[in-house]
C-alpha cells in the first residue's frame, strides 16, 4: 500500500506521476527511454501506477549499443513481456556495421556514435515529440541545472543558458513542429530515494546490482567485468573472480564494478548511506574531461 | 569541528523513532550577486557529509583552476555546474541540490543573483517553502536583496532567513549585524513574511552554518542548519481547506471505465462525497478512488489518484472538481501580480496563452495597474513591463476559468503566460482576486441580432484585413474593392489606418504598446461593424502577428479574411509615395515598420497579393471573386 511509504517518498512518487500524466495529456507521441537500470525500473513502475487501470500509453525505447551486459538484455525482454508493453529496440546500424566498439574507438567517439547518434536516429524515426528519461539532478552538476521539461531544438540540441523558466508545476509543454521535449520525472529523486523506493515497492531490478562472484580485471584503478568473449584483455591481465556489484549499469567495458557484499536491496540501502564515492564514479565516459557531461548533453546525449 | 550530522536514518528506523516524519524542506538561497549563495550550499553539502570522495578530489582540482578562495576549497564550484558559470564565476541558472540530516531532508534551489537572471530566481522560489536571503555584511541591503525578498513574498514564501554572510570580513561586528537587521525590518511590512530569523555567518569558514561560532559570543540564536531542521512550516494548514482537484487526464482504457486522473491540490475527498465541476456546476458523487495499489476510501492533498463518479457528467482536462458548498471562483477577468520574464516587453492588449492548473486559455492584459519600483517599494504608473519587472494588472481571458486567490491556494491561484508564437514562458502570475465585472455586466439579449441584420442586407458580414508595409498598396487596393462592392449594392465600411489616427486613435503614438492598442481598438470597432452586418475593409500596416491573431479571434470562424499585401521593402521604399521612408532613413521618424521596427509577415493569409506581379485592378477583382464564390455577397 502506498500509504506505508514514508512521507518524502510519497511526495516524490506523486510528483513523478503528475509529470508522467502531464506529458501524456499534452503531447501527441511520447516515448519512454528505457535503459534497463534501476532508475528506469523505478520510472517504469511509476508509469504503471500513473495510468492504472490503463497501461502506459506509450512505447519503451531502448538504444542498444550491442555492448550491454547480457543480463541486462535478458531482464529487458522479460520486463516488457511481463508488463505487456511495447518495446522498441534501436541500434545504430552504420555504427554496428563499421564495428564501432569501446576498445578501438575510444569511449568518447563510441558514446557519440552508438548512444547519442543512435538515440537521435531512433527519436527522429519514431517521430516522438516527447521522450522520458530517468536522469536525476543529484547525479551530476550539469544535470542539477536541467529543467524537468527540457526543451530541445529540431536538431536535439540543449541550450543551457536559455532554458524556459519552470514555475510551480505549471510545465510549459508547447513546442513548434520538429522540436521536442525531454522529460525527467525523477529529477528530484536521489540515489538513496531510488533504493529505498525499490525496497519499499519490491521493484524488480537487474541482478547485476546485487553482489555476486563475477570475473573482473583491474584496469586504471577500476574493476571491469569480462561479460563475454569480446572483452579485450591487456597483456598480463587475467580475469579473477571477485565479489562485486554495480551501482550503475551501462556498456560493460565502460562500467566499473565496486567490491561489495550487499546481496539484497536492504543491504544496498545500508551501503548507500555510507559510501564515500558518487555513483557516476563508475561511469568511465564522465571522466573524459571536466564539464564533459554538459558537452554531451548539448549534443543530444540523454 | 563538532559533528552535528550523522548519516540519515533508514526509513524503517525513522518510523520507529518518536520524532514525527518531518518530510522534506524545500528552500532556496537568494540575494545579490557575490553574496555567497553557491558557497553556502557547497558548505552545507560538505558539512552534511553528502559529498563523495571523488567529488572532493574534483573540487580540489577545480579550485586550483577556477577558484576564487585562494588555496582553500572554493565551494561555489560544487554547484556552478555549467561551463559558462565556472568561467565567469557566477551562477546563471537555478540548480537543485539534495542533502539530509538525521532530522530532515532538504531540496535546495540555488538561484542566481544577477538581475538579468531574476526569472531563474523566481523559478526556484515558486516551489520553495522558505527563503534564505543572503546579505554581504560589508554591503548591507542592496536593491537586488529587496527584489528577491519581494519576489519570494509574492510567490507565497512565508518564512525567510536573513543569512548575514561574510561576517568574518567585518570582524564579527555585532553592530553591523544589527544595522542590517534593522534596515530589513523597515521594509518588512511590504513583504509580510510570517517568520524572519537573522543569522550572522561565514559560509566560507562555516561559522553558524552547522556549528555555533565561538567567534560571535554575542549571537545566541540557532545555527542555520538548526533552524532549517526545526522550522515549523505549516501551522496555518490546520484548519481544513476545501477540496480542489484539477483534472489532469481522462483515463478511458475501455468502455467500462472512465476515470479522472489528477493530484489533489488541497483538502480531502472521500468516496460518496458530492462534488461539482467548478465551471459548469454539474454535480456528481465520488464513486471510487482508484490507485494501482488498490482502491482507497479517501485522498488528501498531494495524492495522485484517479476518481470515478457515480453518473455521467461532462468533465475534461482543465476542469476543477470541488465541493458544492465551497467552490472556487469562476470568472473571465482577474487581477493578478505578474513577474515579467521575457526580453520582449509585456504589451497590454496583446494576446497570450495562460496556463492555470491543467487548463490553457487565451489571455490579455486589459489594464496594467502599476509597476512596482523595487528601490522605493512604490507602485508607479506604467504602460508596459520589461524583463524582470513586477506589476499588478487586470487580465481578460477568452473563457471563464475556475481559480482561488494565490494566497489561499498556490496550485489553483498560480499561472504562467506563454507567447503564442515563440512558445516561451513570458510571465509568472499570482491571482489576487477575480473581477466580478464579467458576471455583473450581463449582456443584454437583443431581438435583432447579427444574423437578422445580415439577412436584411442579403450578405454575409466579414472583415477583410489588409496588412503589409507602408506604401505596399493596401489602401489603394482596399479602396478599389470597396468601390466594386458598392457597385454591386453591398454594404461596406473601410477603416483606414491613417484616417483612424485622426480621430478614434489620435491619442496613440507609434511605440509597440501604442501600436497594439491601436489595433485592439480598430479590431473591436470592426467587430461592431460585423455585428451590424457590414463587410468591413481594414487597411492597417498591423505589423505584429499577435495583434492580427487578436483581431481574428474576436470574430467567428470565416468572418476574418487576412489579405497580405506583399510588396518587398525595396519596392515600397522606392515608391515612397508619402516620403516617409526617406524621413525614417534620415532618423526623423522613429519606430518605422521595416526600417527600425519589425514587420512579421502572415504565415497563412487567406489571400496573398504579390503586388509586383499583378496590377491593382486585377487584384481587387480577385478579392471580389473570392467573396462571391464563398457566399459573402449573397444571391
Coordinates of C-alpha atoms in Angstrom, one line a residue, chain B residues 15-473:
Chain B
X15 CA 9.3 5.4 11.8
X16 CA 10.2 3.6 14.9
X17 CA 11.6 6.7 16.5
X18 CA 9.4 9.1 18.4
X19 CA 10.0 12.1 16.2
X20 CA 7.3 12.6 13.6
X21 CA 8.2 12.4 9.9
X22 CA 9.1 16.0 9.1
X23 CA 9.3 15.2 5.4
X24 CA 11.3 17.3 3.1
X25 CA 12.0 21.1 3.4
X26 CA 12.3 22.8 0.1
X27 CA 14.2 26.1 0.3
X28 CA 16.1 28.5 -1.9
X29 CA 19.1 30.6 -1.4
X30 CA 18.8 34.1 -2.9
X31 CA 20.3 37.6 -2.7
X32 CA 22.5 39.8 -4.7
X33 CA 25.4 38.5 -6.8
X34 CA 28.6 37.7 -4.9
X35 CA 26.8 37.4 -1.6
X36 CA 28.0 33.8 -1.3
X37 CA 24.9 31.7 -2.2
X38 CA 26.7 28.9 -4.0
X39 CA 29.5 28.9 -1.4
X40 CA 26.8 28.4 1.3
X41 CA 25.3 25.5 -0.4
X42 CA 28.7 23.9 -1.0
X43 CA 29.3 24.4 2.7
X44 CA 26.0 22.7 3.6
X45 CA 26.7 19.7 1.3
X46 CA 30.3 19.4 2.7
X47 CA 29.3 19.7 6.3
X48 CA 26.4 17.2 5.9
X49 CA 28.9 14.7 4.6
X50 CA 26.9 14.2 1.4
X51 CA 30.0 14.9 -0.7
X52 CA 31.7 11.9 -2.1
X53 CA 35.5 11.4 -2.2
X54 CA 35.6 11.7 -6.0
X55 CA 33.6 14.9 -5.8
X56 CA 36.0 16.4 -3.3
X57 CA 39.0 15.4 -5.4
X58 CA 37.4 17.1 -8.4
X59 CA 36.7 20.1 -6.3
X60 CA 40.3 20.4 -5.1
X61 CA 41.3 20.2 -8.8
X62 CA 38.8 22.8 -9.9
X63 CA 39.5 25.1 -7.0
X64 CA 43.1 25.4 -8.3
X65 CA 41.9 26.1 -11.8
X66 CA 39.0 28.4 -11.3
X67 CA 38.9 29.1 -7.6
X68 CA 38.4 32.5 -6.0
X69 CA 39.2 31.4 -2.5
X70 CA 43.0 31.3 -2.7
X71 CA 44.3 28.0 -1.6
X72 CA 41.1 27.0 0.2
X73 CA 38.4 24.9 -1.5
X74 CA 36.0 27.1 -3.4
X75 CA 32.7 25.5 -2.5
X76 CA 30.8 27.5 -5.2
X77 CA 32.4 25.3 -7.8
X78 CA 30.5 22.4 -6.4
X79 CA 27.2 23.9 -7.6
X80 CA 28.0 26.1 -10.5
X81 CA 27.7 23.2 -13.0
X82 CA 27.6 25.0 -16.3
X83 CA 30.9 25.8 -18.1
X84 CA 29.9 29.5 -18.5
X85 CA 29.2 29.7 -14.8
X86 CA 32.6 28.3 -13.9
X87 CA 34.4 30.5 -16.3
X88 CA 32.6 33.7 -15.2
X89 CA 32.4 32.7 -11.5
X90 CA 28.7 33.5 -11.4
X91 CA 25.5 31.5 -11.2
X92 CA 23.3 31.7 -14.3
X93 CA 20.7 29.1 -13.7
X94 CA 18.9 27.6 -10.8
X95 CA 20.5 24.4 -9.5
X96 CA 18.8 21.9 -7.3
X97 CA 20.8 20.2 -4.6
X98 CA 19.9 17.5 -2.1
X99 CA 21.1 16.8 1.4
X100 CA 19.8 15.4 4.6
X101 CA 20.4 15.4 8.3
X102 CA 19.1 13.0 10.8
X103 CA 16.1 15.3 11.3
X104 CA 15.1 16.3 7.9
X105 CA 15.7 16.1 4.1
X106 CA 16.3 19.2 2.1
X107 CA 16.0 20.2 -1.5
X108 CA 17.8 23.5 -2.1
X109 CA 17.3 25.7 -5.1
X110 CA 20.5 27.7 -5.6
X111 CA 19.4 30.7 -7.6
X112 CA 21.3 33.4 -9.5
X113 CA 21.9 36.9 -8.0
X114 CA 22.4 38.8 -11.3
X115 CA 19.4 40.9 -12.2
X116 CA 19.4 39.6 -15.7
X117 CA 18.7 36.1 -14.4
X118 CA 16.0 37.1 -11.9
X119 CA 13.5 34.9 -13.7
X120 CA 15.5 31.9 -12.7
X121 CA 15.3 33.1 -9.1
X122 CA 11.6 33.2 -9.4
X123 CA 11.6 29.7 -10.8
X124 CA 13.4 28.4 -7.6
X125 CA 11.1 30.4 -5.4
X126 CA 7.9 29.0 -6.9
X127 CA 8.4 25.6 -5.3
X128 CA 10.1 26.6 -2.1
X129 CA 8.7 26.8 1.5
X130 CA 11.5 29.0 2.8
X131 CA 14.0 31.5 1.5
X132 CA 17.5 32.0 2.8
X133 CA 18.3 35.6 1.8
X134 CA 22.0 36.2 1.7
X135 CA 23.4 39.6 2.5
X136 CA 27.0 40.5 2.3
X137 CA 27.8 42.0 5.7
X138 CA 30.0 44.6 4.1
X139 CA 27.4 45.8 1.6
X140 CA 24.2 45.5 3.6
X141 CA 20.8 45.6 1.8
X142 CA 21.0 46.2 -1.9
X143 CA 18.2 46.7 -4.4
X144 CA 18.7 43.1 -5.6
X145 CA 18.2 42.0 -2.0
X146 CA 14.9 43.8 -1.9
X147 CA 13.9 42.5 -5.3
X148 CA 14.5 38.9 -4.1
X149 CA 12.6 39.5 -0.9
X150 CA 9.7 40.9 -2.8
X151 CA 9.6 38.1 -5.3
X152 CA 9.9 35.5 -2.5
X153 CA 7.0 37.1 -0.7
X154 CA 4.9 37.5 -3.9
X155 CA 5.4 33.8 -4.6
X156 CA 3.9 32.9 -1.2
X157 CA 7.1 32.1 0.7
X158 CA 6.2 32.8 4.3
X159 CA 9.5 32.1 6.1
X160 CA 12.7 34.0 5.5
X161 CA 16.1 33.6 6.9
X162 CA 18.5 36.6 6.7
X163 CA 21.9 35.0 6.3
X164 CA 24.2 37.8 7.0
X165 CA 27.3 36.4 5.4
X166 CA 31.0 37.2 5.3
X167 CA 30.7 38.4 8.9
X168 CA 34.3 37.4 9.3
X169 CA 35.2 40.3 6.9
X170 CA 33.7 42.8 9.3
X171 CA 35.5 41.5 12.4
X172 CA 32.3 39.6 13.6
X173 CA 30.9 43.1 14.5
X174 CA 27.6 42.9 16.2
X175 CA 26.6 46.5 15.3
X176 CA 26.9 45.7 11.5
X177 CA 24.6 42.7 12.0
X178 CA 22.1 44.8 14.0
X179 CA 22.1 47.6 11.5
X180 CA 21.3 45.3 8.6
X181 CA 18.5 43.6 10.5
X182 CA 17.0 47.0 11.4
X183 CA 17.2 48.1 7.8
X184 CA 15.5 44.9 6.6
X185 CA 12.7 45.3 9.2
X186 CA 11.9 48.8 7.9
X187 CA 10.8 47.2 4.7
X188 CA 9.3 44.1 6.3
X189 CA 5.8 45.4 6.3
X190 CA 5.9 45.3 2.5
X191 CA 6.8 41.7 2.4
X192 CA 4.6 40.3 5.2
X193 CA 6.7 37.2 6.0
X194 CA 5.3 35.0 8.8
X195 CA 8.7 34.5 10.3
X196 CA 12.1 36.2 10.0
X197 CA 15.2 34.8 11.6
X198 CA 18.5 36.6 11.2
X199 CA 21.8 34.7 11.5
X200 CA 25.3 36.1 11.2
X201 CA 27.5 33.6 9.5
X202 CA 30.5 32.8 7.4
X203 CA 29.8 30.3 4.6
X204 CA 33.4 30.1 3.7
X205 CA 34.6 29.2 7.2
X206 CA 31.4 27.6 8.5
X207 CA 30.6 29.9 11.4
X208 CA 27.0 29.5 12.5
X209 CA 26.2 27.3 9.4
X210 CA 26.2 23.9 11.1
X211 CA 28.2 24.7 14.3
X212 CA 27.8 27.5 16.8
X213 CA 30.6 30.0 16.1
X214 CA 32.9 30.8 19.1
X215 CA 33.9 34.0 17.4
X216 CA 30.4 35.6 17.9
X217 CA 29.6 35.0 21.6
X218 CA 27.0 37.8 21.3
X219 CA 24.8 35.7 19.0
X220 CA 22.7 33.2 20.9
X221 CA 20.2 32.2 18.2
X222 CA 20.2 29.0 16.2
X223 CA 22.7 28.0 13.6
X224 CA 21.4 28.0 10.1
X225 CA 21.0 24.2 10.0
X226 CA 19.3 24.0 13.4
X227 CA 16.8 26.5 12.2
X228 CA 16.2 24.7 8.9
X229 CA 15.8 21.4 10.7
X230 CA 13.2 22.7 13.1
X231 CA 11.3 25.5 11.4
X232 CA 7.6 24.7 11.5
X233 CA 6.2 25.3 8.1
X234 CA 2.5 24.7 8.2
X235 CA 0.8 25.9 11.3
X236 CA -1.8 27.5 9.2
X237 CA -2.7 24.3 7.4
X238 CA -4.5 23.0 10.5
X239 CA -8.0 24.4 9.6
X240 CA -9.2 22.1 6.8
X241 CA -9.2 23.7 3.4
X242 CA -11.8 22.9 0.8
X243 CA -11.1 20.1 -1.7
X244 CA -9.6 21.1 -5.0
X245 CA -8.9 18.6 -7.8
X246 CA -7.6 19.9 -11.2
X247 CA -8.4 17.1 -13.7
X248 CA -5.2 16.2 -15.5
X249 CA -6.1 13.4 -17.8
X250 CA -9.2 11.4 -18.6
X251 CA -8.4 7.7 -18.2
X252 CA -10.6 5.5 -20.5
X253 CA -8.9 2.2 -21.1
X254 CA -12.2 0.7 -22.3
X255 CA -15.9 1.4 -22.4
X256 CA -16.4 0.2 -18.8
X257 CA -14.1 2.6 -17.1
X258 CA -14.0 6.4 -17.1
X259 CA -11.7 7.9 -14.5
X260 CA -10.4 11.4 -13.9
X261 CA -6.7 11.3 -13.1
X262 CA -5.1 14.2 -11.1
X263 CA -3.3 15.3 -8.0
X264 CA -5.3 16.6 -5.1
X265 CA -4.3 20.3 -4.8
X266 CA -5.9 21.0 -1.5
X267 CA -8.3 19.4 1.1
X268 CA -9.6 15.9 1.2
X269 CA -12.1 13.8 -0.6
X270 CA -13.8 10.5 0.3
X271 CA -15.9 8.0 -1.5
X272 CA -19.5 9.2 -1.5
X273 CA -18.7 12.9 -1.3
X274 CA -20.7 15.2 -3.6
X275 CA -18.5 17.3 -5.9
X276 CA -19.2 19.7 -8.7
X277 CA -17.4 20.7 -11.8
X278 CA -16.5 24.3 -10.8
X279 CA -17.0 25.8 -14.2
X280 CA -20.3 24.2 -15.2
X281 CA -21.8 23.5 -11.8
X282 CA -22.7 19.9 -12.8
X283 CA -22.7 17.7 -9.7
X284 CA -22.0 14.0 -9.0
X285 CA -20.7 11.8 -6.2
X286 CA -17.3 10.2 -6.0
X287 CA -17.8 6.5 -6.7
X288 CA -14.3 5.2 -6.4
X289 CA -10.8 6.5 -5.6
X290 CA -8.6 4.3 -7.8
X291 CA -4.9 3.6 -7.4
X292 CA -2.5 0.9 -8.7
X293 CA -2.2 -0.2 -5.0
X294 CA -5.9 -0.8 -4.7
X295 CA -9.0 1.4 -4.2
X296 CA -8.9 3.9 -1.3
X297 CA -11.6 5.4 0.9
X298 CA -10.2 8.9 0.8
X299 CA -7.4 11.0 -0.6
X300 CA -5.7 14.2 0.6
X301 CA -3.5 17.0 -0.7
X302 CA -0.6 15.8 -2.9
X303 CA -2.1 12.4 -3.5
X304 CA -2.0 11.4 -7.2
X305 CA -5.2 9.4 -7.7
X306 CA -7.9 8.6 -10.2
X307 CA -11.5 9.4 -9.3
X308 CA -14.6 7.9 -10.8
X309 CA -18.1 9.4 -10.5
X310 CA -21.5 7.9 -9.9
X311 CA -23.0 9.4 -13.0
X312 CA -22.0 10.7 -16.5
X313 CA -21.3 14.4 -16.4
X314 CA -19.1 16.4 -18.7
X315 CA -15.6 16.5 -17.2
X316 CA -12.4 17.1 -19.2
X317 CA -8.8 18.1 -18.6
X318 CA -8.6 21.6 -17.2
X319 CA -11.7 21.3 -15.0
X320 CA -11.5 21.6 -11.3
X321 CA -13.6 19.3 -9.1
X322 CA -14.6 20.9 -5.8
X323 CA -17.3 20.6 -3.1
X324 CA -20.6 22.1 -4.0
X325 CA -20.5 24.1 -0.8
X326 CA -17.1 25.6 -1.2
X327 CA -16.5 26.3 -4.9
X328 CA -13.6 28.2 -6.4
X329 CA -14.3 31.5 -8.1
X330 CA -15.2 31.4 -11.8
X331 CA -14.5 34.5 -13.9
X332 CA -13.0 35.6 -17.2
X333 CA -11.5 38.7 -15.6
X334 CA -8.8 38.5 -12.9
X335 CA -6.5 40.9 -11.1
X336 CA -3.0 39.4 -10.6
X337 CA 0.6 40.1 -9.9
X338 CA 2.9 39.5 -12.8
X339 CA 6.6 38.9 -12.9
X340 CA 7.7 39.5 -16.5
X341 CA 10.3 37.0 -17.8
X342 CA 10.8 37.7 -21.4
X343 CA 13.1 40.1 -23.3
X344 CA 10.0 41.2 -25.3
X345 CA 8.1 43.6 -23.1
X346 CA 4.5 43.0 -21.9
X347 CA 2.1 44.9 -24.1
X348 CA -1.5 45.5 -22.8
X349 CA -4.0 44.0 -25.3
X350 CA -1.5 41.5 -26.8
X351 CA -2.9 38.0 -26.7
X352 CA -1.0 35.4 -24.7
X353 CA -1.8 31.9 -23.6
X354 CA -2.5 31.4 -19.9
X355 CA -1.7 28.0 -18.3
X356 CA -3.6 27.8 -15.0
X357 CA -3.7 24.4 -13.3
X358 CA -4.2 22.0 -16.1
X359 CA -6.1 24.5 -18.3
X360 CA -4.9 26.7 -21.1
X361 CA -6.9 29.7 -22.3
X362 CA -6.2 32.9 -24.3
X363 CA -5.5 35.9 -22.1
X364 CA -4.5 39.5 -22.5
X365 CA -3.6 42.2 -20.0
X366 CA -6.6 44.6 -20.2
X367 CA -5.1 47.2 -17.8
X368 CA -1.7 47.5 -16.2
X369 CA -2.5 49.0 -12.8
X370 CA 1.1 49.6 -11.8
X371 CA 4.7 48.5 -11.9
X372 CA 6.5 48.1 -8.6
X373 CA 9.6 50.1 -8.3
X374 CA 11.9 47.9 -6.2
X375 CA 14.2 50.7 -5.0
X376 CA 11.4 52.6 -3.3
X377 CA 8.9 49.7 -3.0
X378 CA 6.4 52.1 -4.5
X379 CA 3.8 51.4 -7.2
X380 CA 4.4 53.5 -10.3
X381 CA 2.1 54.1 -13.3
X382 CA 3.4 52.2 -16.3
X383 CA 2.4 51.2 -19.9
X384 CA 4.5 48.1 -20.2
X385 CA 6.5 45.6 -18.2
X386 CA 10.1 44.9 -19.2
X387 CA 12.2 41.8 -18.4
X388 CA 12.2 41.2 -14.6
X389 CA 9.6 43.9 -13.8
X390 CA 6.9 43.2 -11.3
X391 CA 3.5 44.6 -12.0
X392 CA -0.1 44.4 -11.0
X393 CA -2.7 44.0 -13.8
X394 CA -6.2 43.1 -14.8
X395 CA -6.3 40.3 -17.3
X396 CA -9.1 39.4 -19.6
X397 CA -9.5 35.7 -20.5
X398 CA -11.0 34.2 -23.6
X399 CA -13.2 31.9 -21.5
X400 CA -14.1 31.8 -17.8
X401 CA -11.7 29.8 -15.6
X402 CA -12.0 28.4 -12.1
X403 CA -9.4 29.6 -9.6
X404 CA -8.7 30.6 -6.0
X405 CA -6.7 33.6 -4.8
X406 CA -3.0 32.6 -4.8
X407 CA -2.8 33.5 -1.1
X408 CA -5.4 30.8 -0.5
X409 CA -4.0 28.2 -2.8
X410 CA -0.7 28.1 -4.6
X411 CA -1.9 25.5 -7.1
X412 CA -5.2 26.9 -8.2
X413 CA -4.1 30.6 -8.0
X414 CA -0.9 30.5 -10.0
X415 CA -0.5 30.8 -13.8
X416 CA 2.1 31.3 -16.4
X417 CA 1.7 33.3 -19.6
X418 CA 3.1 31.8 -22.8
X419 CA 3.9 33.6 -26.1
X420 CA 1.7 32.2 -28.8
X421 CA 4.4 32.3 -31.4
X422 CA 7.7 31.6 -29.7
X423 CA 6.1 29.3 -27.1
X424 CA 8.4 31.0 -24.5
X425 CA 7.2 31.3 -20.9
X426 CA 6.9 35.1 -20.6
X427 CA 5.4 35.6 -17.2
X428 CA 4.6 34.1 -13.9
X429 CA 1.3 35.3 -12.4
X430 CA -0.4 35.1 -9.0
X431 CA -4.1 35.9 -8.9
X432 CA -5.2 38.3 -6.2
X433 CA -8.9 38.3 -6.9
X434 CA -11.4 37.8 -9.6
X435 CA -13.1 40.8 -11.2
X436 CA -16.8 40.3 -10.9
X437 CA -17.5 42.6 -13.9
X438 CA -18.0 39.7 -16.2
X439 CA -20.7 38.3 -14.0
X440 CA -22.4 41.6 -13.2
X441 CA -22.4 43.2 -16.6
X442 CA -24.9 40.8 -18.2
X443 CA -25.1 41.0 -21.9
X444 CA -28.3 42.5 -23.0
X445 CA -30.1 39.9 -25.1
X446 CA -31.3 41.9 -28.2
X447 CA -34.1 40.8 -30.5
X448 CA -32.4 42.0 -33.7
X449 CA -29.1 40.2 -34.0
X450 CA -26.2 39.9 -36.4
X451 CA -28.0 37.2 -38.4
X452 CA -31.1 39.3 -38.9
X453 CA -29.1 42.4 -39.8
X454 CA -27.1 40.4 -42.3
X455 CA -30.2 38.9 -43.8
X456 CA -31.7 42.4 -44.3
X457 CA -28.6 43.3 -46.3
X458 CA -28.6 39.9 -48.0
X459 CA -24.9 39.4 -47.4
X460 CA -22.5 37.6 -45.0
X461 CA -20.6 40.1 -42.9
X462 CA -16.8 39.8 -42.7
X463 CA -13.6 41.6 -42.1
X464 CA -11.2 41.9 -45.0
X465 CA -7.9 42.7 -43.1
X466 CA -5.3 44.2 -45.4
X467 CA -1.8 44.0 -43.8
X468 CA 1.5 45.0 -45.3
X469 CA 4.3 47.5 -45.2
X470 CA 3.7 51.3 -45.5
X471 CA 3.4 52.0 -49.2
X472 CA 2.6 48.4 -50.1
X473 CA -0.7 49.4 -51.8

